[in-house]
Coordinates of C-alpha atoms in Angstrom, one line a residue:
X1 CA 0.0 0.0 0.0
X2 CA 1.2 3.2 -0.7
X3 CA 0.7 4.3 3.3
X4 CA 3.8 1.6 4.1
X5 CA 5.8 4.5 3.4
X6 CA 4.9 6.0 6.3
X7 CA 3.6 3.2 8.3
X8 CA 6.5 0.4 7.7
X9 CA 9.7 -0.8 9.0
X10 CA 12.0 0.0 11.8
X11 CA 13.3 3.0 10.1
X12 CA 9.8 4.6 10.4
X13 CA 8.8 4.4 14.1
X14 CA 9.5 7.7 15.1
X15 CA 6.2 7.9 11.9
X16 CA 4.1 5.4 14.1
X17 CA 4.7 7.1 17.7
X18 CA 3.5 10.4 15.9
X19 CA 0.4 8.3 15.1
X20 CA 0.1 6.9 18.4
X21 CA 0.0 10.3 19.6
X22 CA -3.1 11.2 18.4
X23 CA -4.1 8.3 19.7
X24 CA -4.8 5.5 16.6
X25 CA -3.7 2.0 17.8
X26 CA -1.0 -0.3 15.8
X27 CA -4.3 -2.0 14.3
X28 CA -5.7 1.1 12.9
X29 CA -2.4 2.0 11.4
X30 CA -1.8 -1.7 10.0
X31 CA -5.0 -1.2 7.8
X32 CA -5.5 1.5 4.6
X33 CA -5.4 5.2 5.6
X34 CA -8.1 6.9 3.6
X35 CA -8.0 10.7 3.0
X36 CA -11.3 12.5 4.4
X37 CA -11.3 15.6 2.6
X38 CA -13.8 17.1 4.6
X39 CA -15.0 21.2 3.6
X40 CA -17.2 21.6 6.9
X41 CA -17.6 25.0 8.1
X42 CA -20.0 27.8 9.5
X43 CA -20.2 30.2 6.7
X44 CA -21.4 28.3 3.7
X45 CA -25.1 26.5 4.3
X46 CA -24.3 23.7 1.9
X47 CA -21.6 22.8 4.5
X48 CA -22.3 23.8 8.0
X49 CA -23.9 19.6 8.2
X50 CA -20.6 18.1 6.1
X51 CA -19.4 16.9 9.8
X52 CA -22.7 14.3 9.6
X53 CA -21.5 13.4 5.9
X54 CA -17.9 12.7 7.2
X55 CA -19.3 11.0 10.4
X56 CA -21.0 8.1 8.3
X57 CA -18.3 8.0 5.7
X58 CA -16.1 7.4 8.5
X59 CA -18.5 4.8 10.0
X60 CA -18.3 3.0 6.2
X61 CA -14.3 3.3 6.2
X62 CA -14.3 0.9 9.2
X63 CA -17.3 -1.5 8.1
X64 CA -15.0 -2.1 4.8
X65 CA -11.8 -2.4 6.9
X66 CA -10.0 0.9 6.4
X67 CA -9.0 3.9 9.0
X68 CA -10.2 7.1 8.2
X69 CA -8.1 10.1 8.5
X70 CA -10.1 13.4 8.1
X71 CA -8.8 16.4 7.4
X72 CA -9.9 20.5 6.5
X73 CA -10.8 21.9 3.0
X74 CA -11.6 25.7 3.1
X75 CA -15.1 27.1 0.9
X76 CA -15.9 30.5 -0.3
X77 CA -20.1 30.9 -0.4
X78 CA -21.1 32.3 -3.3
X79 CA -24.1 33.9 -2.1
X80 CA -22.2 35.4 0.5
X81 CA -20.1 36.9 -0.8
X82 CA -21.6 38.1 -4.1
X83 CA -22.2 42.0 -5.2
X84 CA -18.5 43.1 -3.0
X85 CA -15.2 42.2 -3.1
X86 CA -15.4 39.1 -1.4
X87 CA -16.1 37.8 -4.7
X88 CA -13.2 38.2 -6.2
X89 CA -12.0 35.3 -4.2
X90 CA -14.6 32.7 -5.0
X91 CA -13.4 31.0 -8.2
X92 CA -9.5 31.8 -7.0
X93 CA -10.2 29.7 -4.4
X94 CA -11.1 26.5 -6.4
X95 CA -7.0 26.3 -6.8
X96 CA -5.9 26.3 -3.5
X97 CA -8.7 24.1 -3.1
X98 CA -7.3 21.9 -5.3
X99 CA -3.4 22.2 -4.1
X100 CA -4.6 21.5 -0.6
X101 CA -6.1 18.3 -1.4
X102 CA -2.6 17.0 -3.2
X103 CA -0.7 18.1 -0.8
X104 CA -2.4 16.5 2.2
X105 CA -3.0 13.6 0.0
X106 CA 0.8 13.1 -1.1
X107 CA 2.7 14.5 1.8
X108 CA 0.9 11.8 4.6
X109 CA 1.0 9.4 1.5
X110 CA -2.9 7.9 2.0
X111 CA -4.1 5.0 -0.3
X112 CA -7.1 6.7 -0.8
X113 CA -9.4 9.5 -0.7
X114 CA -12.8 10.3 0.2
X115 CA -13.7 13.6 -1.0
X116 CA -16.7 15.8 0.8
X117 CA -17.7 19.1 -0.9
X118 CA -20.9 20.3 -1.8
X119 CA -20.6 24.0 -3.4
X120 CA -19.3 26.1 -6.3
X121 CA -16.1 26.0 -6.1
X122 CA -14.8 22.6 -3.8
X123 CA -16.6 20.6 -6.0
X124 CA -14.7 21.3 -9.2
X125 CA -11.3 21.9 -7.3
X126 CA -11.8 18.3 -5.5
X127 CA -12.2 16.8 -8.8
X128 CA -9.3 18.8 -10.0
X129 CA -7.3 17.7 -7.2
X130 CA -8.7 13.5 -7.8
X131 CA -7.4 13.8 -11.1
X132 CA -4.3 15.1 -10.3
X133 CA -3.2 12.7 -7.4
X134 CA -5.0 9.8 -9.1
X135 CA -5.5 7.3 -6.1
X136 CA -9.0 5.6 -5.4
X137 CA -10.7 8.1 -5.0
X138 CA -15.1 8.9 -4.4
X139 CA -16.9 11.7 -4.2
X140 CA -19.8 12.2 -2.0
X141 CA -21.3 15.8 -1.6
X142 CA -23.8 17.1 1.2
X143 CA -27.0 17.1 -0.8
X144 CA -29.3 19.9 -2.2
X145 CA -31.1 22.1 0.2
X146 CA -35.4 21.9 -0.1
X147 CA -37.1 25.1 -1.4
X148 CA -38.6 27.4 0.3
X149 CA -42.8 27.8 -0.1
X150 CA -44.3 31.5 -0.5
X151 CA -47.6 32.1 -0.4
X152 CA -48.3 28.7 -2.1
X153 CA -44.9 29.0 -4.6
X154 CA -41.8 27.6 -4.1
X155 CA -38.9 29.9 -3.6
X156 CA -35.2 29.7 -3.4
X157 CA -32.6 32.5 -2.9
X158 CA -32.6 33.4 -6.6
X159 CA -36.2 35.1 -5.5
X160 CA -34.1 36.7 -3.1
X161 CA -31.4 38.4 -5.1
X162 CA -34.3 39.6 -7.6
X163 CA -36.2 41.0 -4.9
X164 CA -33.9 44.3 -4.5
X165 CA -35.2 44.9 -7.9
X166 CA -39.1 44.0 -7.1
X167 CA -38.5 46.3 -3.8
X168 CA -36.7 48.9 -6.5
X169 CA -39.8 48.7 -9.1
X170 CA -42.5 48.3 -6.4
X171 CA -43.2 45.0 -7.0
X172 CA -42.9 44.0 -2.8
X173 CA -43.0 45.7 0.5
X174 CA -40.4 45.7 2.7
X175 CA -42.7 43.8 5.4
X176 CA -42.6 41.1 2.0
X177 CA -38.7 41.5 1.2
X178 CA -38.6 40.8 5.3
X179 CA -41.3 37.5 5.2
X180 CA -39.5 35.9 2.3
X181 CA -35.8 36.1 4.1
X182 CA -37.1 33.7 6.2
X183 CA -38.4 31.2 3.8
X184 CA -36.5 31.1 0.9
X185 CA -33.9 29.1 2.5
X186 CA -35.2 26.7 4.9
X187 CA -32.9 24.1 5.4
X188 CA -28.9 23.2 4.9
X189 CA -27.7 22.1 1.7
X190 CA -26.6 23.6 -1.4
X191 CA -29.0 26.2 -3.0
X192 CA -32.2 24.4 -4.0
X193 CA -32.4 25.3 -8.0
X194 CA -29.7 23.7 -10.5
X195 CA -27.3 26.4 -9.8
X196 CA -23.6 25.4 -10.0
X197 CA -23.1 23.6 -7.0
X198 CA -26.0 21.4 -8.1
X199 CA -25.2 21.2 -11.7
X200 CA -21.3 20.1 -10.4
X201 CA -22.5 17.4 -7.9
X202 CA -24.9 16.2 -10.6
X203 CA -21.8 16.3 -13.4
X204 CA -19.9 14.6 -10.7
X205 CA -22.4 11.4 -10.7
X206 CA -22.4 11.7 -14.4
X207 CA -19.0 11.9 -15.0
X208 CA -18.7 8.2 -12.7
X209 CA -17.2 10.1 -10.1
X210 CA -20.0 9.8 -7.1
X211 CA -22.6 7.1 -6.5
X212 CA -26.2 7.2 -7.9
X213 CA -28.4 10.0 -5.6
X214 CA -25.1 12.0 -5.4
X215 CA -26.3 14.4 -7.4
X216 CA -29.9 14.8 -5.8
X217 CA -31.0 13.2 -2.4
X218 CA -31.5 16.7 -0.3
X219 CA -29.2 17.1 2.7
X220 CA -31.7 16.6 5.1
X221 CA -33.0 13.4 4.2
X222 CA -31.5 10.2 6.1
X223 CA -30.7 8.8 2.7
X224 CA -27.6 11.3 2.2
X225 CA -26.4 9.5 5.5
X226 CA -27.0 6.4 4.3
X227 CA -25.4 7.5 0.9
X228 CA -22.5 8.5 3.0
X229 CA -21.8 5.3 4.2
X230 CA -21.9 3.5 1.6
X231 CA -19.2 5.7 -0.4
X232 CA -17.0 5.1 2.7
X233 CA -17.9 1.3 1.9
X234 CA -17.5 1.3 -2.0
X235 CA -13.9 3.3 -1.6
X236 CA -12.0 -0.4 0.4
X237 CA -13.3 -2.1 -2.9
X238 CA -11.5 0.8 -5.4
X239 CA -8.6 0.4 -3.9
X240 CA -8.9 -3.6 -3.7
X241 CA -9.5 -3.5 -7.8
X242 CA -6.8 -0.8 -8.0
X243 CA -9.3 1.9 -9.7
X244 CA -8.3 5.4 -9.9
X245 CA -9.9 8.5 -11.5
X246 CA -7.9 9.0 -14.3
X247 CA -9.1 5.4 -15.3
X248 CA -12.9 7.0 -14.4
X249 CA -12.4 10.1 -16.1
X250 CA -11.7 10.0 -19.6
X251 CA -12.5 11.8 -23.1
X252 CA -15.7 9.3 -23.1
X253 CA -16.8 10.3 -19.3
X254 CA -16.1 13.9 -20.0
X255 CA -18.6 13.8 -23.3
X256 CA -21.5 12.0 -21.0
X257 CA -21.0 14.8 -18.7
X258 CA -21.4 17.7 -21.1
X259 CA -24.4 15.6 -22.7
X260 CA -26.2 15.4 -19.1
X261 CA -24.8 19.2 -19.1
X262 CA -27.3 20.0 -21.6
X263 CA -29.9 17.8 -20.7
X264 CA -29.9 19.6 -16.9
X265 CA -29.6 23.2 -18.0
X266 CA -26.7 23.3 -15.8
X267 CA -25.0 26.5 -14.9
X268 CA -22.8 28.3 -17.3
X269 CA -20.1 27.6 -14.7
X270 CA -20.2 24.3 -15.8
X271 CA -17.9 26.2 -18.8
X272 CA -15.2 26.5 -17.0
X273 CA -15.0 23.4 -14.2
X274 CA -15.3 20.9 -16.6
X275 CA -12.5 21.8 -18.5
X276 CA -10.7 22.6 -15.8
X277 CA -10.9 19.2 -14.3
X278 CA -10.5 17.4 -17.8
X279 CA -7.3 19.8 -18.0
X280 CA -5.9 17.9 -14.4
X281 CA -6.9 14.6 -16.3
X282 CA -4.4 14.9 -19.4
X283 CA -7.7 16.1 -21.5
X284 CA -8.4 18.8 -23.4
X285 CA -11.8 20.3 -24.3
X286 CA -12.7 22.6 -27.4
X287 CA -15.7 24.8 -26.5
X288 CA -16.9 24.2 -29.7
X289 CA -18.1 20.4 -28.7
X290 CA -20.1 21.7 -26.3
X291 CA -21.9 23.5 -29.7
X292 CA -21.9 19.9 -31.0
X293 CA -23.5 18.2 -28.1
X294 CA -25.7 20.8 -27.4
X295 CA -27.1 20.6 -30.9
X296 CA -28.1 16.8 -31.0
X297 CA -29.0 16.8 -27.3
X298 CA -32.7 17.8 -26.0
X299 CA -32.9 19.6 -22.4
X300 CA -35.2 17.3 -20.7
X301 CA -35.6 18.8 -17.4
X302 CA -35.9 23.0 -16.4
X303 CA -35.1 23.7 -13.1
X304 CA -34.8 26.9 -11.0
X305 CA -33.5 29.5 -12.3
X306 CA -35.0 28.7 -16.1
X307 CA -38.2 26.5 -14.7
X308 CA -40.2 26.2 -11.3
X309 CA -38.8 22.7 -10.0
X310 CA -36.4 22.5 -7.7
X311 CA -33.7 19.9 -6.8
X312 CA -36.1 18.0 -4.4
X313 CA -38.4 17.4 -7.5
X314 CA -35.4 16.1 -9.6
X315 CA -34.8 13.4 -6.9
X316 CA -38.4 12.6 -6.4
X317 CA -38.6 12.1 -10.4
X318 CA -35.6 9.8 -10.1
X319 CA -32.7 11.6 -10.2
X320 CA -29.4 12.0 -12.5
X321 CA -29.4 8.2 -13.3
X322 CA -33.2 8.9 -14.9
X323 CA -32.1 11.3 -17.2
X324 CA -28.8 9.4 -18.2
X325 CA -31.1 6.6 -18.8
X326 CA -33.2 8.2 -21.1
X327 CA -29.8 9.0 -22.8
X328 CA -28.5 6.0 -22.8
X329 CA -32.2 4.6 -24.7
X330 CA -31.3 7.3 -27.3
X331 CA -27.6 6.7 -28.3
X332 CA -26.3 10.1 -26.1
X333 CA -24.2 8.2 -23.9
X334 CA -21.1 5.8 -24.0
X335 CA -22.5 3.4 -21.3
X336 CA -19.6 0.8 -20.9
X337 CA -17.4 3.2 -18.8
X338 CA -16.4 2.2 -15.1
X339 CA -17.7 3.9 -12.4
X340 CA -16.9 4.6 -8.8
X341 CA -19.4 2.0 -8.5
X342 CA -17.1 -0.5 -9.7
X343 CA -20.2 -1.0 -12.7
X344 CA -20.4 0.3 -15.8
X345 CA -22.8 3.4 -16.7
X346 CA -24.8 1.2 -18.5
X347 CA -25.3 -1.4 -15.7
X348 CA -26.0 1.5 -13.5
X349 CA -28.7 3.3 -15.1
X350 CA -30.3 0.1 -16.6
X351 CA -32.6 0.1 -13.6
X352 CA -33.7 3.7 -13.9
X353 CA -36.7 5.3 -14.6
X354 CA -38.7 8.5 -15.0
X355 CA -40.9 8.7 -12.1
X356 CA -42.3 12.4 -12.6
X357 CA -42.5 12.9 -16.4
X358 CA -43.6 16.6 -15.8
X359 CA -40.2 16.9 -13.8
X360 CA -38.0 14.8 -16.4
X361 CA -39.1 15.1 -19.9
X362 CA -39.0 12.3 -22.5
X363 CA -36.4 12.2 -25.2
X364 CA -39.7 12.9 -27.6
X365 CA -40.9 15.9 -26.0
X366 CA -38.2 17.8 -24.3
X367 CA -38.4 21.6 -22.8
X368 CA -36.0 22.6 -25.6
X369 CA -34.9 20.3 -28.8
X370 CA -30.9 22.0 -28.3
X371 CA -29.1 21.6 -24.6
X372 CA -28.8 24.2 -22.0
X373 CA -25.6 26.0 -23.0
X374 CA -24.6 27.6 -25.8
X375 CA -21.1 29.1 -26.9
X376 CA -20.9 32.0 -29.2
X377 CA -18.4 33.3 -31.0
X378 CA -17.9 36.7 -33.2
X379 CA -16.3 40.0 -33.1
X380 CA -17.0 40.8 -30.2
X381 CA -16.1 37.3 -28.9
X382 CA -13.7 35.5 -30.9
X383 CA -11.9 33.4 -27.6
X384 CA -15.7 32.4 -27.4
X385 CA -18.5 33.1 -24.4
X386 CA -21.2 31.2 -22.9
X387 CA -25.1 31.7 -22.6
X388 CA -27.4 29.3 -20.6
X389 CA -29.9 29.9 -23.3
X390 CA -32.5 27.6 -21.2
X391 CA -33.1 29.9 -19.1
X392 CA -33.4 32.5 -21.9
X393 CA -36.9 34.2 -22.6
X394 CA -37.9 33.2 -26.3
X395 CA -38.0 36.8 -27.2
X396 CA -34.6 38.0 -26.2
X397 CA -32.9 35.0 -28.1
X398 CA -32.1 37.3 -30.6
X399 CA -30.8 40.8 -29.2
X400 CA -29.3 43.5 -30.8
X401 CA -28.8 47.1 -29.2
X402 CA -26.8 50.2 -28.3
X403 CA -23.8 49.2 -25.7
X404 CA -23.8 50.8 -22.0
X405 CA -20.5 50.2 -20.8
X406 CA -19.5 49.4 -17.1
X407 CA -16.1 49.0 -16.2
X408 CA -16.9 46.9 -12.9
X409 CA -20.5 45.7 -11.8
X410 CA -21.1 47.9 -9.2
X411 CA -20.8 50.5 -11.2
X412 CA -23.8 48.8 -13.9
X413 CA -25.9 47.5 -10.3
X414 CA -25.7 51.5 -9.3
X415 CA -27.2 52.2 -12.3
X416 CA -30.0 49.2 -12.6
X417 CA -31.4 50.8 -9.3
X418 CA -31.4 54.2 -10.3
X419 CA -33.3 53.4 -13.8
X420 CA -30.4 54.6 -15.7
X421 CA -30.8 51.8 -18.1
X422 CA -33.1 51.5 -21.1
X423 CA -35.0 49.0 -22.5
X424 CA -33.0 47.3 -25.8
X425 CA -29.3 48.6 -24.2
X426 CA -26.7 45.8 -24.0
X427 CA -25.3 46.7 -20.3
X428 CA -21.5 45.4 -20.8
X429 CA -19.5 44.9 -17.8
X430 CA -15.7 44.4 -18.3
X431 CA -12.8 43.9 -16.3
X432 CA -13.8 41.8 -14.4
X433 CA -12.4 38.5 -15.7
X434 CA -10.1 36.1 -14.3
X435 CA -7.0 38.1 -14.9
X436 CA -8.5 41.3 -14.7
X437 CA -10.9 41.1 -11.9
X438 CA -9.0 39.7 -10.7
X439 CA -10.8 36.3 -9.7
X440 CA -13.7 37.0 -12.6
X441 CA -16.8 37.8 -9.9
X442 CA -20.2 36.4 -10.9
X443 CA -22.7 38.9 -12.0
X444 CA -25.4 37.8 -10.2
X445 CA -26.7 41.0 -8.7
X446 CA -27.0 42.4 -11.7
X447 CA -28.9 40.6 -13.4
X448 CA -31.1 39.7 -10.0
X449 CA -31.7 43.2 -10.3
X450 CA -32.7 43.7 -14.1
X451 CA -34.9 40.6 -13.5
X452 CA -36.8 41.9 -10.4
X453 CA -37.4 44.9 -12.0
X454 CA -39.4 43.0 -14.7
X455 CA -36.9 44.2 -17.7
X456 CA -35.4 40.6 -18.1
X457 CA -36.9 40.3 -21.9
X458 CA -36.1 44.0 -22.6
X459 CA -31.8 44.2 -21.6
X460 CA -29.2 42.1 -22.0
X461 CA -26.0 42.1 -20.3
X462 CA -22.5 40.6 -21.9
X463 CA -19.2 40.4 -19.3
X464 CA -15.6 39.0 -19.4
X465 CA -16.7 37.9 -15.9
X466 CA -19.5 35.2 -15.1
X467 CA -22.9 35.4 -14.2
X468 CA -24.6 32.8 -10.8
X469 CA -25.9 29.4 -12.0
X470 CA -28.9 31.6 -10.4
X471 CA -29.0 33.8 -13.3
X472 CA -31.6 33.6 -16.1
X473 CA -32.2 35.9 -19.0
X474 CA -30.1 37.2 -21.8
X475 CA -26.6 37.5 -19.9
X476 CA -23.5 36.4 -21.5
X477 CA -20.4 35.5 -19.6
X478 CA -17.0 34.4 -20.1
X479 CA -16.3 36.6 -23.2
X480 CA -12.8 35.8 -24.2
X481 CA -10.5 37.4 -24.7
X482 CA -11.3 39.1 -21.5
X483 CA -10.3 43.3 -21.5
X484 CA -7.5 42.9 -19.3
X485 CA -5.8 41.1 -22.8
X486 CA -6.7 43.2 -24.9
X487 CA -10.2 41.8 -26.0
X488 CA -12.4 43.4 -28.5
X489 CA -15.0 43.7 -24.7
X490 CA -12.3 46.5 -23.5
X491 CA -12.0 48.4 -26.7
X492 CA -16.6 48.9 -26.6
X493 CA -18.2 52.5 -26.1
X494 CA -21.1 53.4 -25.2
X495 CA -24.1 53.5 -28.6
X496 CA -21.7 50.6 -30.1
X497 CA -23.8 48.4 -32.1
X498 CA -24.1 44.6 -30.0
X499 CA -26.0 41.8 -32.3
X500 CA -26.3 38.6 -29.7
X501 CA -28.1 35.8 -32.1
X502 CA -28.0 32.7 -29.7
X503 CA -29.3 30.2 -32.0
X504 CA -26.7 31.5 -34.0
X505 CA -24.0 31.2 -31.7
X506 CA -23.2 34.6 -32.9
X507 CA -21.9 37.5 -30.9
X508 CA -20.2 40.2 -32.4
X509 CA -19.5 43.9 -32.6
X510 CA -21.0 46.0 -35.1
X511 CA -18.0 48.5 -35.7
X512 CA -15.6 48.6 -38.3
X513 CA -12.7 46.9 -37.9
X514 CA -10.0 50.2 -39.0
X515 CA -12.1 52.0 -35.7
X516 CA -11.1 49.3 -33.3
X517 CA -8.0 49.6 -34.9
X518 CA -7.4 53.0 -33.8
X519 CA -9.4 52.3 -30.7
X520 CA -6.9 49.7 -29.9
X521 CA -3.7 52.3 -30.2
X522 CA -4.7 54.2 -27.7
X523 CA -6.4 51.6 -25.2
X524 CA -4.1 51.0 -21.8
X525 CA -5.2 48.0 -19.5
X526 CA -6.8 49.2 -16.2
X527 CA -4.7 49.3 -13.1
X528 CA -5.6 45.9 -11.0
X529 CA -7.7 46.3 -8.0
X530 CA -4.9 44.5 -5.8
X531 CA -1.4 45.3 -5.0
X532 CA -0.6 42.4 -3.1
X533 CA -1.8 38.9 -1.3
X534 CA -3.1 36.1 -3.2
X535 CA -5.3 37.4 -6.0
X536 CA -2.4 39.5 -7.6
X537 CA -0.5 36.1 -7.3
X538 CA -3.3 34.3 -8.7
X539 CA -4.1 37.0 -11.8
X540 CA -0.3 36.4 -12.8
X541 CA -0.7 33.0 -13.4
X542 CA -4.3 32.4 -14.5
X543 CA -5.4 31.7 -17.9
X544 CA -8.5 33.2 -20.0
X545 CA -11.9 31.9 -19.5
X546 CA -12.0 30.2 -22.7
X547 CA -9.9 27.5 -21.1
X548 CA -11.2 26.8 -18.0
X549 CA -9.2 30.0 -16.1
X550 CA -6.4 27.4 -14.9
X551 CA -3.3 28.2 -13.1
X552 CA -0.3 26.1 -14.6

C-alpha cells in the first residue's frame, strides 16, 4: 500500500509514535489510511452539516476495513459573498482548493481519498485535485437544500437576489422582502435550483465520479447519510481493484457529462470546471463540442432558475441516473465506462426510470430540442463566451442594441437601481475576468436586479466575468478574450452596435474593424484592483476563460 511508506519498517517508528499520539492503535495503522477531505464550516449552508456526511463515511471506512483520517478543506459561499469584493476570491479559491487536497494527499501518503464538498467552487477543485493525485478516490457531496414555499410558490434564494429589484420597481414591500428572508432558504444544503453547485454534484455522478443520488438526495433526508456510508464502503473495494480516477475520467466520461450538461440546464459555470478538471486529467476540451452536443441533445428537465422545479423534484422524479437513462435509450451516452461503483454506466442506469414525467421530460418531447448551453463566437467574442440559453426568454434570443459600458459591476448595479438603463441597451461589464478582476466575480446582482425589475426580456448584459448558475435571461459571460488582454470587450463604447443571435451562436461587434483599430492604439489596460496577497499572485498566473481559467 502506498501508506507503508509512512507506516513500515523499523526506520519509520518515530512515523508510528507520531500516530500513536493522536491516539490510533498499531491496528488502525496496519490497515488503509483513507484521506477524508472534509469542507465543513459555518459560513457556507451547503456545509455547515458536512461533519454528519464525514461522520457516516467514516462509519463505512471501518465496516469495509479501512481507518479514516479526516482532514480540512476551506469554501468560499457564493451567495455570501456576491455583489462586494469578497467575490473576487470565490473561483480563485477552487486552486488552492485543489493544491490543498494534493498536498495532504501526497505528503501523509494515504491509499485513498474520500472527497466531501458540496458547493461552487470545492466541488470542481476536489475533482481537479482526484485527477491530479489519481488514487482511489469517491466523491460524496452534502446534498441539495429543499425550497422554500411563498404564499403557495416555491422559492429559493434566486427570488431573493431579484427581490432588491421588485422592492426597487415596487413590485414587494419591505414587510414582503422581510417574510420571504425567512423562507427562501429553509434548510442546509446547497441552493435548491440547478445552480452550479447542483449542476457540479450532478456532473460529478455523471462523469462516474460519485454514486447514484449524489447528485440529488436533499441534505436533510437520512438517505444522504446512508449515501454517505456506503461511499466510505464502496472506496475499500476501489482500492482492492486498483481503480483510480484517471481510469474513471476520460475523453468518453467527460462527453456524458457535457451531454447530461445539456440535458440539466446546468449553470454556465459548468464552462469553466469541466474543463478545468479534464485539463488535471491529461484532457483537453474545445468549447466548440459543447456546440456539438448541445445541438443533437434535447434539455429534458428546467429547473430553478430557467423553470419552477427545484432539486427535491429532480430526486423525487428519479434523479441524475433517470435522465442518463433516457440518454443512454437514445444513443447520447457511452454506457460501458467504469464507475466509482465499480459497474459500468450502463449497468447503472439500466434500472432507472422516470418517475415524474412533468419533472424529467422524455427524449420525444423535451423543454427545448438543443441543450442548455450555448457558446458563441464573433467580433466581439472570438476566444468564445457562454449563454445558458434555457433559461433565456424566447423573445430575447435574438438581441441587438446600443452598448452601456461598465467597467466593474457595481458600477452597472448602481445604475440598474437608479433606472439609468433603457430597455433594448446591452449593459457590458468588463474587467472583471479572471486576470482582470482579478478572480472573474459572478454577476449575479446584476442581473437579479434587471430581473426583479421585470426588464429581463427587454436588456441584455455581456461580461468577461461570469454570471450565478442563479442567473436567467439574456446575460453572457466568459467573453474571451477578457479586456485585461486586450479583447475586442475592452475596446466597446457606449451607442456601439451589439448583435447577440444565440441560435446563431453569434456574438459580435458591429463597428468597423479600422475603428477598433485606432481604438486599440490608444487603449491601456486598467490598473488591477490589488497590489498584493493572493489574488495579484493568482491573476499572474491564471489563464482566460475560454480555457477553463487554470493556473499552470
Amino acid at each position: 500500500m502506498r501508506s507503508d511508506v509512512i507506516r513500515t519498517g523499523p526506520e519509520r517508528a518515530a512515523h508510528r509514535s507520531l500516530f500513536k499520539a493522536m491516539g490510533y492503535t498499531t491496528e488502525e495503522m496496519n490497515r488503509p489510511l483513507i484521506g477524508i477531505a472534509n469542507s465543513a464550516n459555518e459560513i457556507v449552508p451547503g456545509h455547515i452539516d458536512l461533519d454528519k456526511i464525514a461522520q457516516a463515511v467514516k462509519t463505512g471506512v471501518r465496516i469495509a476495513g479501512g481507518t479514516p483520517v479526516e482532514f480540512g478543506v476551506i469554501g468560499v459561499c457564493d451567495g455570501i459573498a456576491m455583489g462586494h469584493d469578497g467575490m473576487r476570491y470565490s473561483l480563485a479559491s477552487r486552486e488552492l482548493i485543489a493544491d490543498s487536497v494534493e498536498i495532504m494527499a501526497r505528503a501523509h501518503a494515504f491509499d485513498a481519498l474520500v472527497l466531501i464538498p458540496n458547493c461552487d467552487k470545492i466541488i470542481p477543485g476536489m475533482l481537479m485535485a482526484a485527477a491530479r493525485v489519481n488514487i482511489p478516490t469517491i466523491v460524496i457531496s452534502g446534498g441539495p437544500m429543499l425550497a422554500g414555499r411563498y404564499n403557495g410558490k416555491d422559492i429559493s434564494v434566486t427570488q431573493m437576489f431579484e427581490a432588491a429589484g421588485a422592492l426597487a420597481a415596487g413590485e414587494i414591500s419591505a414587510d414582503d422582502l422581510a417574510e420571504m428572508e425567512d423562507i427562501a432558504c429553509p434548510s442546509c444544503g446547497s441552493c435548491a435550483g440547478m445552480f452550479t453547485a447542483n449542476s457540479m454534484n450532478c456532473l460529478t455522478e455523471a462523469l462516474g465520479m460519485g454514486l447514484p443520488g449524489n447528485g440529488t438526495i436533499p441534505a436533510v433526508m437520512s438517505a444522504r447519510i446512508r449515501l454517505a456510508k456506503y461511499a466510505g464502503m464502496k472506496i475499500m473495494e476501489l482500492i482492492e481493484r486498483d481503480i483510480k480516477p484517471r481510469d474513471i475520467m476520460t475523453p468518453a466520461a467527460f462527453q456524458n457529462a457535457l451531454a447530461v450538461d445539456m440535458a440539466l440546464g446546468c449553470s454556465t459555470n459548468t464552462v469553466l470546471h469541466v474543463p478545468a478538471i479534464a485539463y488535471e486529467a491529461g484532457i483537453e476540451i474545445n468549447l466548440d463540442e459543447l456546440n456539438t452536443i448541445s445541438g443533437k441533445t434535447p434539455h429534458l428537465v428546467s429547473l430553478s432558475p430557467g423553470g419552477s422545479h427545484h432539486m427535491q423534484d429532480l430526486d423525487e422524479a428519479g434523479g441524475v441516473h433517470a435522465v442518463m437513462k433516457e440518454l443512454a435509450d437514445n444513443g447520447l451516452l457511452q454506457t460501458d465506462l467504469i464507475t466509482v461503483t465499480g459497474k459500468t454506466v450502463g449497468e447503472n442506469v439500466s434500472a432507472a426510470k422516470i418517475r415524474r414525467p412533468d419533472v424529467i421530460r422524455s427524449f420525444a418531447d423535451p423543454y427545448h430540442k438543443v441543450g442548455g448551453l450555448a457558446i458563441l463566437r464573433g467580433s466581439l467574442a472570438p476566444g468564445g463566451a457562454v449563454v445558458k440559453q434555457s433559461a433565456v426568454e424566447p423573445e430575447a434570443l435574438k438581441f441587438r442594441g446600443p452598448a452601456r459600458v461598465f467597467e466593474c459591476e457595481d458600477d452597472a448595479v448602481a445604475a440598474i437601481l437608479e433606472k439609468r438603463i433603457n430597455k433594448g441597451e446591452v449593459i457590458v461589464i468588463r474587467n472583471e475576468g479572471p486576470r482582470g478582476g482579478p478572480g472573474m466575480r459572478e454577476m449575479l446582482t446584476a442581473t437579479a436586479t434587471v430581473s426583479g425589475l421585470g426588464m429581463g426580456k427587454d436588456i441584455a448584459l455581456i461580461t468577461d466575468g461570469r454570471f450565478s448558475g442563479a442567473t436567467r435571461g439574456a446575460a453572457i459571460g466568459h467573453v474571451s478574450p477578457e479586456a485585461a488582454e486586450g479583447g475586442p470587450i475592452g475596446l466597446i463604447r457606449d451607442g456601439d452596435i451589439i448583435n447577440i443571435d444565440i441560435p446563431g451562436r453569434k456574438l459580435d461587434l458591429e463597428v468597423e474593424t479600422a475603428e477598433l483599430e485606432n481604438r486599440r492604439k490608444t487603449w491601456q489596460p486598467r490598473e488591477p484592483n490589488v497590489k498584493d496577497g493572493y489574488l495579484l499572485r493568482y491573476s499572474k498566473g491564471v489563464s482566460s476563460a475560454g480555457k477553463g481559467a487554470v493556473v499552470s
